[in-house]
Amino acid sequence: MRYEFKEDKEVYGDLIFESKFWKLFLAPSQKCLGTSVLVLKREAVNLRELTSQEWDEFGLIVKDIEVTMNKSFNPDLYNWACFKNAAYRDESGEVKAQIHWHIHPRYRDPVIFEGVEFIDPNFGYPPSLGEKTIPDELREKIIGHVRVNFDGR
Amino acid sequence: MRYEFKEDKEVYGDLIFESKFWKLFLAPSQKCLGTSVLVLKREAVNLRELTSQEWDEFGLIVKDIEVTMNKSFNPDLYNWACFKNAAYRDESGEVKAQIHWHIHPRYRDPVIFEGVEFIDPNFGYPPSLGEKTIPDELREKIIGHVRVNFDGR
């Protein structure tokens, strides 16, 4: 079940689930508990390239993710963003832009999961850019918790 | 053709066009030339509430906007975001969250429109939060230019 491609793991995090057209990863940084990345499974740079089938499934997945995250962590709202700025950060051309969505669950109050407190440092404003790494075992527990709620949604 | 509701003008900017389910506004701040806001025409807070018809039209409009902005200003990429953080910024509950998308065309190099230079101050990173207001006449010219290219897309 664990996603095997190292390059994806380094960039997007750990696989939570995949659908026909999309893969959902638990993001490397967990400043906001449950922060995830939804990546298109074929190469495409700009949102205008998405097919109607890919949009259809995206709409269904948005609902699935918000319902699942509500059950898992009960955030106050969600920030959704398709930016791809990092691929344009240097001019080497080595990083190819790829359609992916950042999903930031946002929390007015601290939230505790498995005894660990997560504080959204910038609630009411765009997501903080700082990194927050957590132990692998805690990541596994978050993924397990989300998967159970995803299957039971 | 000018959108008449003052409250929308203050929050989202000036209407460029409207479709069955969505309205596109030229955003109040033009730090990135062509920055726009796409607002759902009915009240809804979270993306999970969108119907498949609203998603379908959104997918078509994403393509229309990127094609039109490419013809109008030729940016290097687009940042799309549905955040709604401002509605959660204070706890008065006076501002109701409403589904809207921020569209930030991003530019590696300065771009000149009607003799005015626009510099994207944060290319390769999330859009700068600073405000850049420009004269109303220049806003009208931007809107006219976008509309011509939208109609001719």
Short mmCIF file of N, CA and C in Angstrom, two decimals, chain A residues 15-17 24 26 30 33-34 36 64-65 67-75 78 107 111-115 118 134 136-153:
data_model
loop_
_atom_site.label_atom_id
_atom_site.label_comp_id
_atom_site.label_asym_id
_atom_site.label_seq_id
_atom_site.Cartn_x
_atom_site.Cartn_y
_atom_site.Cartn_z
N LEU A 15 1.82 8.26 0.16
CA LEU A 15 0.53 8.01 -0.48
C LEU A 15 -0.55 7.66 0.54
N ILE A 16 -1.71 8.30 0.40
CA ILE A 16 -2.88 7.95 1.21
C ILE A 16 -3.83 7.09 0.39
N PHE A 17 -4.16 7.55 -0.81
CA PHE A 17 -4.95 6.72 -1.73
C PHE A 17 -4.73 7.18 -3.16
N LEU A 24 -3.44 11.00 -3.78
CA LEU A 24 -3.40 11.87 -2.60
C LEU A 24 -2.25 11.45 -1.69
N LEU A 26 0.03 12.44 1.96
CA LEU A 26 0.20 13.24 3.17
C LEU A 26 1.48 14.06 2.99
N GLN A 30 3.71 19.05 8.23
CA GLN A 30 2.40 18.91 8.90
C GLN A 30 2.15 20.05 9.87
N LEU A 33 -2.31 20.06 10.64
CA LEU A 33 -2.54 18.61 10.68
C LEU A 33 -3.39 18.16 9.49
N GLY A 34 -2.89 17.17 8.77
CA GLY A 34 -3.62 16.63 7.63
C GLY A 34 -3.29 17.29 6.30
N SER A 36 -2.16 17.92 2.81
CA SER A 36 -2.04 16.88 1.79
C SER A 36 -1.78 17.49 0.42
N ASP A 64 -14.88 14.03 -1.13
CA ASP A 64 -14.38 12.92 -0.31
C ASP A 64 -13.32 13.38 0.69
N ILE A 65 -12.40 14.22 0.23
CA ILE A 65 -11.32 14.66 1.12
C ILE A 65 -11.88 15.53 2.24
N VAL A 67 -14.92 15.65 3.49
CA VAL A 67 -15.74 14.84 4.41
C VAL A 67 -14.83 13.98 5.29
N THR A 68 -13.81 13.38 4.68
CA THR A 68 -12.89 12.51 5.43
C THR A 68 -12.09 13.30 6.46
N MET A 69 -11.57 14.45 6.05
CA MET A 69 -10.77 15.27 6.99
C MET A 69 -11.64 15.83 8.11
N ASN A 70 -12.90 16.15 7.79
CA ASN A 70 -13.82 16.59 8.85
C ASN A 70 -13.97 15.51 9.91
N LYS A 71 -14.17 14.27 9.45
CA LYS A 71 -14.30 13.16 10.39
C LYS A 71 -13.00 12.90 11.15
N SER A 72 -11.88 13.13 10.48
CA SER A 72 -10.58 12.79 11.07
C SER A 72 -10.10 13.84 12.06
N PHE A 73 -10.21 15.13 11.70
CA PHE A 73 -9.55 16.18 12.50
C PHE A 73 -10.43 17.41 12.75
N ASN A 74 -11.58 17.47 12.09
CA ASN A 74 -12.54 18.56 12.29
C ASN A 74 -11.95 19.97 12.15
N PRO A 75 -11.28 20.28 11.04
CA PRO A 75 -10.77 21.64 10.84
C PRO A 75 -11.92 22.64 10.62
N TYR A 78 -10.91 24.72 4.70
CA TYR A 78 -9.85 24.15 3.87
C TYR A 78 -9.34 25.22 2.90
N TYR A 107 -7.11 25.48 11.20
CA TYR A 107 -7.65 25.29 12.55
C TYR A 107 -7.57 26.58 13.36
N VAL A 111 -5.21 21.50 17.88
CA VAL A 111 -5.84 20.19 17.76
C VAL A 111 -4.83 19.15 18.22
N ILE A 112 -5.32 18.17 18.96
CA ILE A 112 -4.41 17.15 19.50
C ILE A 112 -4.71 15.81 18.83
N PHE A 113 -3.66 15.18 18.30
CA PHE A 113 -3.80 13.85 17.70
C PHE A 113 -2.71 12.96 18.27
N GLU A 114 -3.12 11.82 18.82
CA GLU A 114 -2.17 10.88 19.42
C GLU A 114 -1.28 11.58 20.45
N GLY A 115 -1.88 12.50 21.22
CA GLY A 115 -1.13 13.17 22.29
C GLY A 115 -0.23 14.30 21.83
N PHE A 118 -1.06 20.18 17.57
CA PHE A 118 -0.78 20.89 16.31
C PHE A 118 -1.45 22.26 16.39
N ILE A 134 7.41 15.66 11.38
CA ILE A 134 6.99 14.86 12.54
C ILE A 134 7.52 13.45 12.36
N ASP A 136 8.07 9.50 11.68
CA ASP A 136 7.43 8.61 10.71
C ASP A 136 6.26 7.83 11.32
N GLU A 137 6.43 7.41 12.60
CA GLU A 137 5.36 6.62 13.23
C GLU A 137 4.08 7.44 13.36
N LEU A 138 4.24 8.73 13.64
CA LEU A 138 3.07 9.60 13.76
C LEU A 138 2.43 9.81 12.38
N ARG A 139 3.28 9.92 11.37
CA ARG A 139 2.75 10.04 9.99
C ARG A 139 1.93 8.80 9.64
N GLU A 140 2.44 7.64 9.99
CA GLU A 140 1.72 6.40 9.70
C GLU A 140 0.36 6.38 10.40
N LYS A 141 0.34 6.89 11.64
CA LYS A 141 -0.93 6.91 12.38
C LYS A 141 -1.92 7.88 11.75
N ILE A 142 -1.43 9.01 11.30
CA ILE A 142 -2.31 9.98 10.62
C ILE A 142 -2.89 9.34 9.36
N ILE A 143 -2.01 8.71 8.57
CA ILE A 143 -2.46 8.09 7.32
C ILE A 143 -3.48 6.98 7.60
N GLY A 144 -3.20 6.17 8.62
CA GLY A 144 -4.13 5.09 8.98
C GLY A 144 -5.49 5.65 9.38
N HIS A 145 -5.46 6.70 10.20
CA HIS A 145 -6.69 7.34 10.67
C HIS A 145 -7.49 7.91 9.49
N VAL A 146 -6.82 8.57 8.59
CA VAL A 146 -7.50 9.15 7.42
C VAL A 146 -8.07 8.03 6.54
N ARG A 147 -7.29 6.97 6.34
CA ARG A 147 -7.77 5.87 5.48
C ARG A 147 -9.03 5.22 6.04
N VAL A 148 -9.05 5.01 7.36
CA VAL A 148 -10.24 4.41 7.98
C VAL A 148 -11.46 5.30 7.74
N ASN A 149 -11.28 6.61 7.96
CA ASN A 149 -12.40 7.53 7.75
C ASN A 149 -12.75 7.67 6.27
N PHE A 150 -11.75 7.55 5.41
CA PHE A 150 -12.01 7.61 3.97
C PHE A 150 -12.86 6.42 3.54
N ASP A 151 -12.50 5.23 4.02
CA ASP A 151 -13.25 4.03 3.65
C ASP A 151 -14.66 4.06 4.24
N GLY A 152 -14.82 4.71 5.42
CA GLY A 152 -16.12 4.75 6.06
C GLY A 152 -16.93 6.00 5.77
N ARG A 153 -16.51 6.78 4.77
CA ARG A 153 -17.17 8.08 4.52
C ARG A 153 -18.58 7.91 3.95
#
